[in-house]
């Protein structure tokens, strides 16, 4: 069998020419074996008509195998010549012929150096894409963080608006005055709370003495 890979022919036919030849060889060989069995069975039937014949089935099988070996040797020689002819003249695509799907290579030919440069450019673009994708992901994360900060700022602004409304209701329009008012009231509340805690302690001590 030919050792030439014939990849271009395989692209066109959908199978390698060597595979095709191998299947033909196996088919012919199987047919030859079957034919020998038929011949052997016919000879055995003919011998049944001669009761005094000294040739038995074992001798017939031995002769059949010798004849089969002789036929196979000649068949292999003939098939080798047939294979050579078919691979060169029938299953071979000439070097000057391009398949329709490869016409684009004829229109836009590339040398090995140009192809390598194109591969390098593709690799560089892939790296840039990965870097941009990573940067975009970081920007999206930062945007989400900014949205969270903006929401907190809006809450603080709402709190200040509510505080200003409360101050206006109590007759205080200035925010500084409002803080001073809240601070003063907070201090009063702390004093009252401290006084309550002290009185509570005294009451507990008194209850313990009783």
PDB file of C-alpha atoms in Angstrom:
ATOM      1  CA  UNK A   1       0.000   0.000   0.000  1.00  0.00           C
ATOM      2  CA  UNK A   2       1.122   3.572  -0.685  1.00  0.00           C
ATOM      3  CA  UNK A   3       2.550   5.504   2.282  1.00  0.00           C
ATOM      4  CA  UNK A   4       1.764   8.911   0.733  1.00  0.00           C
ATOM      5  CA  UNK A   5      -0.837  10.518   3.059  1.00  0.00           C
ATOM      6  CA  UNK A   6      -2.666  12.168   0.099  1.00  0.00           C
ATOM      7  CA  UNK A   7      -4.318  14.622   2.466  1.00  0.00           C
ATOM      8  CA  UNK A   8      -5.585  16.867  -0.353  1.00  0.00           C
ATOM      9  CA  UNK A   9      -7.369  13.929  -1.979  1.00  0.00           C
ATOM     10  CA  UNK A  10      -8.869  13.012   1.398  1.00  0.00           C
ATOM     11  CA  UNK A  11     -10.165  16.592   1.674  1.00  0.00           C
ATOM     12  CA  UNK A  12     -11.913  16.240  -1.704  1.00  0.00           C
ATOM     13  CA  UNK A  13     -13.236  12.660  -1.502  1.00  0.00           C
ATOM     14  CA  UNK A  14     -13.980  12.577   2.215  1.00  0.00           C
ATOM     15  CA  UNK A  15     -11.788   9.496   2.633  1.00  0.00           C
ATOM     16  CA  UNK A  16      -8.154   8.609   1.965  1.00  0.00           C
ATOM     17  CA  UNK A  17      -7.481   6.832  -1.354  1.00  0.00           C
ATOM     18  CA  UNK A  18      -5.457   4.227   0.562  1.00  0.00           C
ATOM     19  CA  UNK A  19      -8.542   3.387   2.616  1.00  0.00           C
ATOM     20  CA  UNK A  20     -10.536   2.949  -0.588  1.00  0.00           C
ATOM     21  CA  UNK A  21      -7.892   0.620  -2.057  1.00  0.00           C
ATOM     22  CA  UNK A  22      -7.718  -1.385   1.158  1.00  0.00           C
ATOM     23  CA  UNK A  23     -11.473  -1.941   1.102  1.00  0.00           C
ATOM     24  CA  UNK A  24     -11.312  -3.033  -2.542  1.00  0.00           C
ATOM     25  CA  UNK A  25      -8.470  -5.423  -1.697  1.00  0.00           C
ATOM     26  CA  UNK A  26     -10.396  -6.952   1.212  1.00  0.00           C
ATOM     27  CA  UNK A  27     -13.542  -7.276  -0.939  1.00  0.00           C
ATOM     28  CA  UNK A  28     -11.624  -9.075  -3.746  1.00  0.00           C
ATOM     29  CA  UNK A  29      -9.871 -11.308  -1.211  1.00  0.00           C
ATOM     30  CA  UNK A  30     -13.156 -12.273   0.476  1.00  0.00           C
ATOM     31  CA  UNK A  31     -14.653 -13.039  -2.926  1.00  0.00           C
ATOM     32  CA  UNK A  32     -11.659 -15.225  -3.775  1.00  0.00           C
ATOM     33  CA  UNK A  33     -12.024 -17.208  -0.538  1.00  0.00           C
ATOM     34  CA  UNK A  34     -15.756 -17.684  -1.125  1.00  0.00           C
ATOM     35  CA  UNK A  35     -15.100 -18.796  -4.694  1.00  0.00           C
ATOM     36  CA  UNK A  36     -12.586 -21.414  -3.493  1.00  0.00           C
ATOM     37  CA  UNK A  37     -15.137 -22.789  -1.027  1.00  0.00           C
ATOM     38  CA  UNK A  38     -17.722 -23.057  -3.811  1.00  0.00           C
ATOM     39  CA  UNK A  39     -15.210 -24.840  -6.056  1.00  0.00           C
ATOM     40  CA  UNK A  40     -14.328 -27.204  -3.214  1.00  0.00           C
ATOM     41  CA  UNK A  41     -17.991 -28.048  -2.546  1.00  0.00           C
ATOM     42  CA  UNK A  42     -18.595 -28.715  -6.271  1.00  0.00           C
ATOM     43  CA  UNK A  43     -15.578 -31.065  -6.452  1.00  0.00           C
ATOM     44  CA  UNK A  44     -16.784 -32.959  -3.359  1.00  0.00           C
ATOM     45  CA  UNK A  45     -20.238 -33.400  -4.895  1.00  0.00           C
ATOM     46  CA  UNK A  46     -18.717 -34.651  -8.143  1.00  0.00           C
ATOM     47  CA  UNK A  47     -16.566 -37.157  -6.240  1.00  0.00           C
ATOM     48  CA  UNK A  48     -19.658 -38.542  -4.484  1.00  0.00           C
ATOM     49  CA  UNK A  49     -20.687 -39.901  -7.908  1.00  0.00           C
ATOM     50  CA  UNK A  50     -17.557 -42.059  -8.067  1.00  0.00           C
ATOM     51  CA  UNK A  51     -17.739 -44.610  -5.241  1.00  0.00           C
ATOM     52  CA  UNK A  52     -14.350 -46.147  -6.050  1.00  0.00           C
ATOM     53  CA  UNK A  53     -12.482 -42.824  -5.978  1.00  0.00           C
ATOM     54  CA  UNK A  54      -9.668 -42.767  -3.443  1.00  0.00           C
ATOM     55  CA  UNK A  55      -9.529 -38.954  -3.131  1.00  0.00           C
ATOM     56  CA  UNK A  56     -11.006 -37.833   0.209  1.00  0.00           C
ATOM     57  CA  UNK A  57     -12.216 -34.465   1.601  1.00  0.00           C
ATOM     58  CA  UNK A  58      -8.915 -33.887   3.422  1.00  0.00           C
ATOM     59  CA  UNK A  59      -6.957 -34.158   0.186  1.00  0.00           C
ATOM     60  CA  UNK A  60      -9.441 -31.905  -1.566  1.00  0.00           C
ATOM     61  CA  UNK A  61      -9.065 -29.262   1.201  1.00  0.00           C
ATOM     62  CA  UNK A  62      -5.262 -29.478   1.000  1.00  0.00           C
ATOM     63  CA  UNK A  63      -5.337 -29.041  -2.788  1.00  0.00           C
ATOM     64  CA  UNK A  64      -7.806 -26.166  -2.451  1.00  0.00           C
ATOM     65  CA  UNK A  65      -5.542 -24.361   0.015  1.00  0.00           C
ATOM     66  CA  UNK A  66      -2.550 -24.741  -2.323  1.00  0.00           C
ATOM     67  CA  UNK A  67      -4.571 -23.394  -5.226  1.00  0.00           C
ATOM     68  CA  UNK A  68      -5.851 -20.543  -3.054  1.00  0.00           C
ATOM     69  CA  UNK A  69      -2.293 -19.624  -2.070  1.00  0.00           C
ATOM     70  CA  UNK A  70      -1.285 -19.675  -5.764  1.00  0.00           C
ATOM     71  CA  UNK A  71      -4.227 -17.454  -6.700  1.00  0.00           C
ATOM     72  CA  UNK A  72      -3.560 -15.048  -3.817  1.00  0.00           C
ATOM     73  CA  UNK A  73       0.082 -14.560  -4.793  1.00  0.00           C
ATOM     74  CA  UNK A  74      -0.879 -13.708  -8.364  1.00  0.00           C
ATOM     75  CA  UNK A  75      -3.788 -11.557  -7.157  1.00  0.00           C
ATOM     76  CA  UNK A  76      -1.450  -9.537  -4.888  1.00  0.00           C
ATOM     77  CA  UNK A  77       0.879  -8.846  -7.799  1.00  0.00           C
ATOM     78  CA  UNK A  78      -1.975  -7.756 -10.051  1.00  0.00           C
ATOM     79  CA  UNK A  79      -3.591  -5.686  -7.328  1.00  0.00           C
ATOM     80  CA  UNK A  80      -0.318  -3.893  -6.621  1.00  0.00           C
ATOM     81  CA  UNK A  81      -0.183  -2.754 -10.263  1.00  0.00           C
ATOM     82  CA  UNK A  82      -3.876  -1.834 -10.222  1.00  0.00           C
ATOM     83  CA  UNK A  83      -3.399   0.170  -7.014  1.00  0.00           C
ATOM     84  CA  UNK A  84      -0.519   2.113  -8.517  1.00  0.00           C
ATOM     85  CA  UNK A  85      -2.580   2.999 -11.590  1.00  0.00           C
ATOM     86  CA  UNK A  86      -5.674   3.997  -9.611  1.00  0.00           C
ATOM     87  CA  UNK A  87      -3.717   6.139  -7.115  1.00  0.00           C
ATOM     88  CA  UNK A  88      -1.876   7.957  -9.896  1.00  0.00           C
ATOM     89  CA  UNK A  89      -4.589   8.366 -12.527  1.00  0.00           C
ATOM     90  CA  UNK A  90      -7.960   8.086 -10.795  1.00  0.00           C
ATOM     91  CA  UNK A  91      -7.693   9.010  -7.116  1.00  0.00           C
ATOM     92  CA  UNK A  92      -4.965  11.633  -7.481  1.00  0.00           C
ATOM     93  CA  UNK A  93      -5.477  15.406  -7.687  1.00  0.00           C
ATOM     94  CA  UNK A  94      -2.820  17.085  -9.881  1.00  0.00           C
ATOM     95  CA  UNK A  95      -0.525  19.622  -8.238  1.00  0.00           C
ATOM     96  CA  UNK A  96      -1.844  22.466 -10.410  1.00  0.00           C
ATOM     97  CA  UNK A  97      -5.490  21.920  -9.405  1.00  0.00           C
ATOM     98  CA  UNK A  98      -7.121  23.799  -6.537  1.00  0.00           C
ATOM     99  CA  UNK A  99     -10.332  22.740  -4.843  1.00  0.00           C
ATOM    100  CA  UNK A 100     -13.146  25.324  -4.895  1.00  0.00           C
ATOM    101  CA  UNK A 101     -12.875  25.938  -1.157  1.00  0.00           C
ATOM    102  CA  UNK A 102      -9.143  26.699  -1.569  1.00  0.00           C
ATOM    103  CA  UNK A 103      -9.526  29.307  -4.306  1.00  0.00           C
ATOM    104  CA  UNK A 104      -9.216  32.016  -1.670  1.00  0.00           C
ATOM    105  CA  UNK A 105      -5.585  30.984  -1.084  1.00  0.00           C
ATOM    106  CA  UNK A 106      -4.885  31.652  -4.764  1.00  0.00           C
ATOM    107  CA  UNK A 107      -6.457  35.105  -4.560  1.00  0.00           C
ATOM    108  CA  UNK A 108      -4.758  36.029  -1.272  1.00  0.00           C
ATOM    109  CA  UNK A 109      -1.466  34.137  -1.116  1.00  0.00           C
ATOM    110  CA  UNK A 110       0.558  34.323   2.099  1.00  0.00           C
ATOM    111  CA  UNK A 111       4.144  33.358   2.733  1.00  0.00           C
ATOM    112  CA  UNK A 112       5.193  31.607   5.935  1.00  0.00           C
ATOM    113  CA  UNK A 113       6.602  34.869   7.283  1.00  0.00           C
ATOM    114  CA  UNK A 114       3.336  36.716   6.552  1.00  0.00           C
ATOM    115  CA  UNK A 115       1.316  33.934   8.118  1.00  0.00           C
ATOM    116  CA  UNK A 116       3.502  34.019  11.250  1.00  0.00           C
ATOM    117  CA  UNK A 117       3.149  37.814  11.415  1.00  0.00           C
ATOM    118  CA  UNK A 118      -0.628  37.389  11.187  1.00  0.00           C
ATOM    119  CA  UNK A 119      -0.551  34.805  13.982  1.00  0.00           C
ATOM    120  CA  UNK A 120       1.520  37.182  16.154  1.00  0.00           C
ATOM    121  CA  UNK A 121      -0.941  40.010  15.484  1.00  0.00           C
ATOM    122  CA  UNK A 122      -3.874  37.753  16.443  1.00  0.00           C
ATOM    123  CA  UNK A 123      -2.074  36.767  19.655  1.00  0.00           C
ATOM    124  CA  UNK A 124      -1.421  40.441  20.459  1.00  0.00           C
ATOM    125  CA  UNK A 125      -5.067  41.349  19.828  1.00  0.00           C
ATOM    126  CA  UNK A 126      -6.178  38.511  22.094  1.00  0.00           C
ATOM    127  CA  UNK A 127      -3.963  39.855  24.873  1.00  0.00           C
ATOM    128  CA  UNK A 128      -5.347  43.377  24.369  1.00  0.00           C
ATOM    129  CA  UNK A 129      -8.881  42.025  24.463  1.00  0.00           C
ATOM    130  CA  UNK A 130      -8.188  40.196  27.741  1.00  0.00           C
ATOM    131  CA  UNK A 131      -6.637  43.365  29.232  1.00  0.00           C
ATOM    132  CA  UNK A 132      -9.603  45.501  28.115  1.00  0.00           C
ATOM    133  CA  UNK A 133     -12.056  42.924  29.444  1.00  0.00           C
ATOM    134  CA  UNK A 134     -10.266  42.944  32.805  1.00  0.00           C
ATOM    135  CA  UNK A 135     -10.227  46.763  32.865  1.00  0.00           C
ATOM    136  CA  UNK A 136     -13.919  46.832  31.992  1.00  0.00           C
ATOM    137  CA  UNK A 137     -14.684  44.456  34.836  1.00  0.00           C
ATOM    138  CA  UNK A 138     -12.721  46.675  37.251  1.00  0.00           C
ATOM    139  CA  UNK A 139     -14.615  49.761  36.005  1.00  0.00           C
ATOM    140  CA  UNK A 140     -17.942  48.005  36.488  1.00  0.00           C
ATOM    141  CA  UNK A 141     -16.951  47.084  40.058  1.00  0.00           C
ATOM    142  CA  UNK A 142     -15.908  50.698  40.725  1.00  0.00           C
ATOM    143  CA  UNK A 143     -19.196  51.939  39.251  1.00  0.00           C
ATOM    144  CA  UNK A 144     -21.157  49.638  41.577  1.00  0.00           C
ATOM    145  CA  UNK A 145     -19.127  50.964  44.507  1.00  0.00           C
ATOM    146  CA  UNK A 146     -19.812  54.561  43.427  1.00  0.00           C
ATOM    147  CA  UNK A 147     -23.524  53.759  43.220  1.00  0.00           C
ATOM    148  CA  UNK A 148     -23.424  52.436  46.792  1.00  0.00           C
ATOM    149  CA  UNK A 149     -21.592  55.582  47.988  1.00  0.00           C
ATOM    150  CA  UNK A 150     -24.076  57.780  46.120  1.00  0.00           C
ATOM    151  CA  UNK A 151     -26.966  55.992  47.832  1.00  0.00           C
ATOM    152  CA  UNK A 152     -25.376  56.598  51.244  1.00  0.00           C
ATOM    153  CA  UNK A 153     -24.831  60.278  50.377  1.00  0.00           C
ATOM    154  CA  UNK A 154     -28.473  60.599  49.352  1.00  0.00           C
ATOM    155  CA  UNK A 155     -29.499  59.119  52.722  1.00  0.00           C
ATOM    156  CA  UNK A 156     -27.294  61.658  54.511  1.00  0.00           C
ATOM    157  CA  UNK A 157     -28.785  64.498  52.460  1.00  0.00           C
ATOM    158  CA  UNK A 158     -32.276  63.272  53.302  1.00  0.00           C
ATOM    159  CA  UNK A 159     -31.284  63.161  56.957  1.00  0.00           C
ATOM    160  CA  UNK A 160     -30.014  66.759  56.772  1.00  0.00           C
ATOM    161  CA  UNK A 161     -33.230  67.826  55.038  1.00  0.00           C
ATOM    162  CA  UNK A 162     -35.257  66.168  57.793  1.00  0.00           C
ATOM    163  CA  UNK A 163     -33.064  67.782  60.427  1.00  0.00           C
ATOM    164  CA  UNK A 164     -33.508  71.199  58.839  1.00  0.00           C
ATOM    165  CA  UNK A 165     -37.290  70.744  58.766  1.00  0.00           C
ATOM    166  CA  UNK A 166     -37.280  69.807  62.442  1.00  0.00           C
ATOM    167  CA  UNK A 167     -35.205  72.906  63.253  1.00  0.00           C
ATOM    168  CA  UNK A 168     -37.595  75.111  61.331  1.00  0.00           C
ATOM    169  CA  UNK A 169     -40.512  73.651  63.212  1.00  0.00           C
ATOM    170  CA  UNK A 170     -38.774  74.650  66.441  1.00  0.00           C
ATOM    171  CA  UNK A 171     -38.069  78.134  65.153  1.00  0.00           C
ATOM    172  CA  UNK A 172     -34.402  77.596  64.309  1.00  0.00           C
ATOM    173  CA  UNK A 173     -33.546  78.340  60.705  1.00  0.00           C
ATOM    174  CA  UNK A 174     -29.748  78.317  60.798  1.00  0.00           C
ATOM    175  CA  UNK A 175     -28.122  74.886  60.611  1.00  0.00           C
ATOM    176  CA  UNK A 176     -25.312  75.927  62.986  1.00  0.00           C
ATOM    177  CA  UNK A 177     -27.850  77.166  65.474  1.00  0.00           C
ATOM    178  CA  UNK A 178     -29.701  73.873  64.973  1.00  0.00           C
ATOM    179  CA  UNK A 179     -26.591  71.901  65.862  1.00  0.00           C
ATOM    180  CA  UNK A 180     -26.024  74.111  68.874  1.00  0.00           C
ATOM    181  CA  UNK A 181     -29.653  73.554  69.870  1.00  0.00           C
ATOM    182  CA  UNK A 182     -29.311  69.816  69.468  1.00  0.00           C
ATOM    183  CA  UNK A 183     -26.033  69.796  71.374  1.00  0.00           C
ATOM    184  CA  UNK A 184     -27.575  71.767  74.232  1.00  0.00           C
ATOM    185  CA  UNK A 185     -30.617  69.506  74.374  1.00  0.00           C
ATOM    186  CA  UNK A 186     -28.397  66.457  74.177  1.00  0.00           C
ATOM    187  CA  UNK A 187     -26.362  67.699  77.139  1.00  0.00           C
ATOM    188  CA  UNK A 188     -29.546  68.331  79.100  1.00  0.00           C
ATOM    189  CA  UNK A 189     -30.739  64.831  78.292  1.00  0.00           C
ATOM    190  CA  UNK A 190     -27.412  63.390  79.422  1.00  0.00           C
ATOM    191  CA  UNK A 191     -27.670  65.311  82.719  1.00  0.00           C
ATOM    192  CA  UNK A 192     -31.230  64.109  83.232  1.00  0.00           C
ATOM    193  CA  UNK A 193     -30.180  60.527  82.420  1.00  0.00           C
ATOM    194  CA  UNK A 194     -27.273  60.775  84.872  1.00  0.00           C
ATOM    195  CA  UNK A 195     -29.571  62.150  87.576  1.00  0.00           C
ATOM    196  CA  UNK A 196     -32.054  59.344  86.965  1.00  0.00           C
ATOM    197  CA  UNK A 197     -29.287  56.713  87.206  1.00  0.00           C
ATOM    198  CA  UNK A 198     -28.045  58.205  90.506  1.00  0.00           C
ATOM    199  CA  UNK A 199     -31.538  58.255  91.959  1.00  0.00           C
ATOM    200  CA  UNK A 200     -32.074  54.682  90.788  1.00  0.00           C
ATOM    201  CA  UNK A 201     -28.888  53.571  92.560  1.00  0.00           C
ATOM    202  CA  UNK A 202     -30.006  55.280  95.790  1.00  0.00           C
ATOM    203  CA  UNK A 203     -33.397  53.605  95.607  1.00  0.00           C
ATOM    204  CA  UNK A 204     -31.757  50.194  95.122  1.00  0.00           C
ATOM    205  CA  UNK A 205     -29.436  50.776  98.079  1.00  0.00           C
ATOM    206  CA  UNK A 206     -32.378  51.829 100.216  1.00  0.00           C
ATOM    207  CA  UNK A 207     -34.329  48.716  99.228  1.00  0.00           C
ATOM    208  CA  UNK A 208     -31.350  46.529 100.105  1.00  0.00           C
ATOM    209  CA  UNK A 209     -31.105  48.085 103.607  1.00  0.00           C
ATOM    210  CA  UNK A 210     -34.764  47.350 104.210  1.00  0.00           C
TER     211      UNK A 210
END
